[in-house]
Coordinates of C-alpha atoms in Angstrom, one line a residue:
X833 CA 0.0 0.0 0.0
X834 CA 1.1 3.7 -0.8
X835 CA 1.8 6.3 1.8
X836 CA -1.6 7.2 3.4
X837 CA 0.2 10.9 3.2
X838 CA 0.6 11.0 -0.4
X839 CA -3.8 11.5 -0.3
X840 CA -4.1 14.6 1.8
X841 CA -1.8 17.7 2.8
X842 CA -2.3 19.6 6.0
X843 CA -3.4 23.1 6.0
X844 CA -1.5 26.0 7.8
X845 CA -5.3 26.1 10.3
X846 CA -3.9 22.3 10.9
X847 CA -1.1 24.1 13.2
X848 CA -3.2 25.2 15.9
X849 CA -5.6 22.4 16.7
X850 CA -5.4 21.1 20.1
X851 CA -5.2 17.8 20.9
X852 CA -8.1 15.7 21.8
X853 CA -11.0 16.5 20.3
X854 CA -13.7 14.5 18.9
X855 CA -14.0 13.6 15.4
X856 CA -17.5 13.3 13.4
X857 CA -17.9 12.2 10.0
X858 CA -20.2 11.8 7.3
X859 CA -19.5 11.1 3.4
X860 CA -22.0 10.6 1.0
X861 CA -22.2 9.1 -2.2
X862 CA -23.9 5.6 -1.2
X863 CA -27.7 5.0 0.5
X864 CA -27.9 8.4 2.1
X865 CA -31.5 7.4 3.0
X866 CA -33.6 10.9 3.6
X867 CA -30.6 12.8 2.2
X868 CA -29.5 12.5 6.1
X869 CA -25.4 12.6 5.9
X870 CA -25.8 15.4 2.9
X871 CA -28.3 17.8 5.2
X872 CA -26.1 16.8 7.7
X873 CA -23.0 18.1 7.0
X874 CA -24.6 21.1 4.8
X875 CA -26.0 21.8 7.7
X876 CA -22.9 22.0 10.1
X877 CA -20.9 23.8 7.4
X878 CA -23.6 26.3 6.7
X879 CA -24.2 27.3 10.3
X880 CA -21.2 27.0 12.3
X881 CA -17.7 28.1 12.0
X882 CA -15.1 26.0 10.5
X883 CA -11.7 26.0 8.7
X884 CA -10.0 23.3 6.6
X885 CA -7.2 21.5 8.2
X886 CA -6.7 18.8 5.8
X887 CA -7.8 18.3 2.1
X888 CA -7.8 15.1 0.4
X889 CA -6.6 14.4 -3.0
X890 CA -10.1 14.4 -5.3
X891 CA -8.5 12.9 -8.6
X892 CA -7.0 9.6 -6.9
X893 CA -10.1 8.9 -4.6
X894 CA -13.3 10.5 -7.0
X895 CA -14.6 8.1 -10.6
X896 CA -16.0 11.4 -12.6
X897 CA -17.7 9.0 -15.1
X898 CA -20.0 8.0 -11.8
X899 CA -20.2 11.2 -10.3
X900 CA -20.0 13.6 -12.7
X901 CA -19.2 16.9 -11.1
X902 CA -22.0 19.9 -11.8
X903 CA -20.7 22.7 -14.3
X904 CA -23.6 25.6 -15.4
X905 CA -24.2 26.6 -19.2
X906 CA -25.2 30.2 -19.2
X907 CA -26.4 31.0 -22.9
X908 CA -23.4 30.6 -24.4
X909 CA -20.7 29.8 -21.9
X910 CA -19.8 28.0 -19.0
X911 CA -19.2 29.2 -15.5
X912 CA -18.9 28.1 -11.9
X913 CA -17.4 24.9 -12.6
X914 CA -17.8 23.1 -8.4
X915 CA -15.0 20.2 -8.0
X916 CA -15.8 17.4 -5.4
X917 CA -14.3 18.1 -1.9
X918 CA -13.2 15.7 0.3
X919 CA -12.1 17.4 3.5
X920 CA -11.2 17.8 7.4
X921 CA -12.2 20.7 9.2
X922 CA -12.0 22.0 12.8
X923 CA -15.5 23.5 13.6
X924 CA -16.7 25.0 16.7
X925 CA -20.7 24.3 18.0
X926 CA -23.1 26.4 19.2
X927 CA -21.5 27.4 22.3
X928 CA -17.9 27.4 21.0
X929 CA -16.7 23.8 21.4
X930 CA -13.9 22.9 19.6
X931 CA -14.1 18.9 17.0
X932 CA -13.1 17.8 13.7
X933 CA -14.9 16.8 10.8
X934 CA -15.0 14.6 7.8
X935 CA -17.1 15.4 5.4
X936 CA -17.4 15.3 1.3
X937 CA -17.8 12.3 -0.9
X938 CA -17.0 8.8 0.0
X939 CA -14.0 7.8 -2.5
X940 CA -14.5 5.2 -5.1
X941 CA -10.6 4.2 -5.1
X942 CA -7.9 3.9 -2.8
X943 CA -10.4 2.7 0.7
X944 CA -7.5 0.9 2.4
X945 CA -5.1 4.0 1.9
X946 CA -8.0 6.2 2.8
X947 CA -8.4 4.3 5.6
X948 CA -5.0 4.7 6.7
X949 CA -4.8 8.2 5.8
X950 CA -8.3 8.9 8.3
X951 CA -6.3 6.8 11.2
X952 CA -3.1 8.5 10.6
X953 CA -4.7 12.0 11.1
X954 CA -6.7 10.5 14.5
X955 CA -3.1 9.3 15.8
X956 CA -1.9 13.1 14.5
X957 CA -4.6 15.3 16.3
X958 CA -4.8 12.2 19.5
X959 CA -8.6 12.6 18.8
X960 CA -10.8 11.9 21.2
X961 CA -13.8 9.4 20.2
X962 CA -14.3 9.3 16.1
X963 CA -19.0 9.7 15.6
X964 CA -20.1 8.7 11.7
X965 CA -23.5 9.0 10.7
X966 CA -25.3 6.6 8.0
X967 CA -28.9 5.9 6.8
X968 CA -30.8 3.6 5.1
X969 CA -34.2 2.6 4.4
X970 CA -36.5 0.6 6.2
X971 CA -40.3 0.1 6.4
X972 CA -41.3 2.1 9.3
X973 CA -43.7 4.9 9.5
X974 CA -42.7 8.8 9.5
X975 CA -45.1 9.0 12.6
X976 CA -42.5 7.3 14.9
X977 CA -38.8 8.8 15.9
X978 CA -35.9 8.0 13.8
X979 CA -34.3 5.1 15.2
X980 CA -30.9 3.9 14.7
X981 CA -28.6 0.6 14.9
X982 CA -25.2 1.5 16.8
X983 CA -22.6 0.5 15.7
X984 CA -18.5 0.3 17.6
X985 CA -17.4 0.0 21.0
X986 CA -19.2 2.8 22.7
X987 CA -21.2 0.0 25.0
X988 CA -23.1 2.8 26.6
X989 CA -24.7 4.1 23.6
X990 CA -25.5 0.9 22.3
X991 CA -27.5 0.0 25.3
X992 CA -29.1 3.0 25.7
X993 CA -29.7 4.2 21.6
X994 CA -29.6 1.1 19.6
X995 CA -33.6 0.0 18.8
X996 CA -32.5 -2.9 16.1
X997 CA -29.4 -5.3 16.5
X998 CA -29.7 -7.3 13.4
X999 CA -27.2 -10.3 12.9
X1000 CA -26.8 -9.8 8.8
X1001 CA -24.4 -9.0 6.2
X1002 CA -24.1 -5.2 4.9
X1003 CA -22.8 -3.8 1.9
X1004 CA -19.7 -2.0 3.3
X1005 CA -19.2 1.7 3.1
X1006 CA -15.7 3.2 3.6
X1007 CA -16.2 4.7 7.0
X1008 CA -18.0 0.4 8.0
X1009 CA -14.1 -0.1 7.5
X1010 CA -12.7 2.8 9.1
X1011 CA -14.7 1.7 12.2
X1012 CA -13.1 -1.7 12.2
X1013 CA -9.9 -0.3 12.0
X1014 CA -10.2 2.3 14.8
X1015 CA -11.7 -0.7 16.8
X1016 CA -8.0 -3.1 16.3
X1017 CA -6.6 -0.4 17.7
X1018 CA -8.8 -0.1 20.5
X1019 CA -9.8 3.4 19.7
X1020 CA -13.1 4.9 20.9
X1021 CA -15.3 4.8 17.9
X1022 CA -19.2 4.7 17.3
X1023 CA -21.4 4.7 14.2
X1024 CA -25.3 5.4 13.8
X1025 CA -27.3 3.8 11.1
X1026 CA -30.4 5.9 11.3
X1027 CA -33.4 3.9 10.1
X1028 CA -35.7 6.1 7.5
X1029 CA -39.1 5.4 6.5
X1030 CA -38.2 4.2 3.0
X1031 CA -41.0 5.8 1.3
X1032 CA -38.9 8.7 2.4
X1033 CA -35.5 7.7 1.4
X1034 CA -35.6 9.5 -2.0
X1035 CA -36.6 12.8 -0.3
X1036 CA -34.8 15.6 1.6
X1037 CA -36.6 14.8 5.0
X1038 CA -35.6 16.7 8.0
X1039 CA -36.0 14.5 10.2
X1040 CA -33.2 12.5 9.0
X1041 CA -30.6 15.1 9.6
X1042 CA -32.2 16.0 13.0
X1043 CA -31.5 12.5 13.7
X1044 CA -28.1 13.2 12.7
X1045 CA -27.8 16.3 14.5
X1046 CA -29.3 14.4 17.5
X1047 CA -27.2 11.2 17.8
X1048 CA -23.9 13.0 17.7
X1049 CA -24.7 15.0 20.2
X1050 CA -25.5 12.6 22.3
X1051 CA -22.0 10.8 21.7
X1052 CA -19.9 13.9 21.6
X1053 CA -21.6 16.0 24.3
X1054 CA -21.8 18.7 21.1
X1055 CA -24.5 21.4 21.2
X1056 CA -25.4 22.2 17.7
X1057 CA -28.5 24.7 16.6
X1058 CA -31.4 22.9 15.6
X1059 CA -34.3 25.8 15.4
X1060 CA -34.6 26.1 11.6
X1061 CA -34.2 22.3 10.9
X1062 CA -37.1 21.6 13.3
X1063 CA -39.1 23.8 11.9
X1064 CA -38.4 22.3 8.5
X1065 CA -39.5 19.2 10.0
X1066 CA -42.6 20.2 10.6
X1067 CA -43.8 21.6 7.7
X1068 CA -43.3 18.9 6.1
X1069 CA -44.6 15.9 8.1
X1070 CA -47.5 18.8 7.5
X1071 CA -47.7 18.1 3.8
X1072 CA -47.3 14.3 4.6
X1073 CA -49.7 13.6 7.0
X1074 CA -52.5 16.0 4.7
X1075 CA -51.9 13.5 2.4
X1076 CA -52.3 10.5 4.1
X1077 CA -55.6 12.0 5.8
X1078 CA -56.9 12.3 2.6
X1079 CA -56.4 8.6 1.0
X1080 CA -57.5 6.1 3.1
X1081 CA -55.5 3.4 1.3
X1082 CA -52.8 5.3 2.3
X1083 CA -53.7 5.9 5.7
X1084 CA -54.4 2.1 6.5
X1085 CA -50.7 1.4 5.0
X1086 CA -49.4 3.7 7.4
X1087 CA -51.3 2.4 10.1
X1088 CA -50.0 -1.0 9.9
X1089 CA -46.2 0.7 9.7
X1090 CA -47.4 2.2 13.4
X1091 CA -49.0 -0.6 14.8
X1092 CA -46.2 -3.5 13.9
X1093 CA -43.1 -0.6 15.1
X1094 CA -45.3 0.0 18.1
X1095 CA -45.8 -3.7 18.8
X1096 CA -42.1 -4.2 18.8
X1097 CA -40.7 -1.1 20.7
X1098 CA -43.1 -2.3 23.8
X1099 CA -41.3 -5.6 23.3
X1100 CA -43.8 -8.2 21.8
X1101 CA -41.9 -11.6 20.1
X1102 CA -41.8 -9.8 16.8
X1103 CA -38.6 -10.3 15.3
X1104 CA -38.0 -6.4 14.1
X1105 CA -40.4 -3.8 13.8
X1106 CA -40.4 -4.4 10.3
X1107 CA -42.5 -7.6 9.9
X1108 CA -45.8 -9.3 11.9
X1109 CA -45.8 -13.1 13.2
X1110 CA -46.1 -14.1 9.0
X1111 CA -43.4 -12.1 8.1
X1112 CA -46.0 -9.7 6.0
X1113 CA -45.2 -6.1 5.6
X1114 CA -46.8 -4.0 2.7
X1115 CA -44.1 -3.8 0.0
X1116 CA -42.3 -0.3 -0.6
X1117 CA -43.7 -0.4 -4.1
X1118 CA -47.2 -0.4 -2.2
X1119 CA -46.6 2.8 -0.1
X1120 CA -44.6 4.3 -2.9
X1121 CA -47.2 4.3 -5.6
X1122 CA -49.7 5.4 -2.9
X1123 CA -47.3 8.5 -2.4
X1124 CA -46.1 8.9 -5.9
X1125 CA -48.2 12.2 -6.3
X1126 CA -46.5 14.0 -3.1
X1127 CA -42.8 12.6 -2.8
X1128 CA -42.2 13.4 -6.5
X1129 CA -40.3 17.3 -6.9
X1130 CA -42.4 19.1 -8.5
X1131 CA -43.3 22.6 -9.1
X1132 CA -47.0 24.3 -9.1
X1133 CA -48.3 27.4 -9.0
X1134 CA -49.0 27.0 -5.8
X1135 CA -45.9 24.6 -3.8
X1136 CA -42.5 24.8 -4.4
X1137 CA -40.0 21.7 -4.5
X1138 CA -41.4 19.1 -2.2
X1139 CA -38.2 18.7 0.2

């Protein structure tokens, strides 16, 4: 394996970081159910302040022809061409607290130098505890809170956060193997997998990066604003539940969601929340079609983009 150094150079901000912070990451690019890791880290970026410390290398870890980077046509010329960024910052919350974090795409190439490039930089800062945030779909209903599956040796928030324990096989994403890593070396790591209502997952829904916002805090001990994200949230479980008060298909559908989560979080023998003692569960191409009409984007007269 290459140098982990040869993919990222430190920043002259890198020179005044203290030691021990926490790191937090989140890359996107695969199963970013709700859009919850990319309104995530928007999120943090846009509100709080934050310098680069470390900048990966874009052309050995990014496949364009996959993820073809956005360029605008104006009339007759191009402009504000917007590389992929793949970065480490130090950020400070709400109330001034000092952490790192990892966000951009995940990379395509390069996961095992990538990987040793992530643990180099936790050995070089002496960080703290390293918090990643995933999400994926499952069938449960929008009506219930987010839950998640946790993930790394952090037995405390596993006990108390963790609603589903699953014994199954995943399809790996590059921070799955920086966990493993960090735990060889018996460094504090966690990971949430925040479980979205999957007739959600192609949507922008709040709630997913409140989950987000939520779950690291309560690893980190991070205070992070939340005000304008809430209220995002609520207008638009709004426009959801409208609609499902006004099909009744729909609303029976969602009822079962609630009745078979709620059956399982008050600890009946179900085996997850997402099936009943047959193993029946309304398929996602049930509830999708049912919700076709409001989960689309779309533009009226009257609505904006849904999302």
């Amino acid at each position: 394996m290459r140098d982990p150094f040869e993919l990222y150079e430190l920043t002259a901000d890198a020179e005044g970081v203290p030691e021990g912070l926490n790191l937090v990451a989140g890359l996107t690019g695969f199963a970013d159910a709700g859009g919850a890791v990319a309104q995530f880290t928007e999120y943090l970026l846009g509100t709080l302040e934050h310098s680069v410390i470390a900048e990966f290398d874009v052309d050995e870890l990014l496949d364009y022809r996959a993820r073809r980077p956005i360029i605008y046509f104006d009339k007759d010329h191009l402009t504000d061409y917007q590389p992929p960024s793949l970065r480490l910052y130090l950020a400070h919350d709400e109330i001034g607290q000092p952490f790192l974090l990892l966000a951009g795409f995940e990379p395509d190439f390069r996961w095992e130098q990538f990987t040793a490039a992530v643990l180099q930089l936790v050995r070089h800062f002496t960080v703290a505890s390293t918090t990643w945030v995933h999400a994926i779909p499952m069938p449960v209903p929008h009506t219930r809170r987010i839950g998640v599956t946790v993930s790394g040796n952090r037995s405390d928030l596993i006990g108390s956060m963790s609603v589903w324990r699953p014994h199954t096989q995943v399809a790996a994403n590059v921070l799955h193997l920086i966990e493993y890593r960090l735990q060889e070396t018996g460094a504090s790591t966690v990971g949430y997998v925040l479980l979205i209502p999957h007739y959600l997952s192609d949507t922008e829904f709040p709630s997913a990066a409140l989950a987000a916002l939520e779950s690291t805090s309560a690893a980190t001990g991070l205070i992070f604003p939340t005000d304008r994200v809430r209220e995002s949230n609520r207008e638009f479980v709004a426009r959801i539940d409208e609609q499902v008060r006004d099909n009744p298909e729909l609303a029976k559908l969602v009822g079962t969601l609630e009745q078979r989560y709620d059956a399982y979080m008050e600890g009946s023998p179900l085996r997850s929340p997402l099936t009943d003692e047959d193993g029946e569960l309304p398929t996602a191409d049930e509830i999708a079609a049912e919700l076709e009409n409001f989960l689309a984007i779309r533009r009226t007269k009257d609505d904006g983009p849904l999302g």
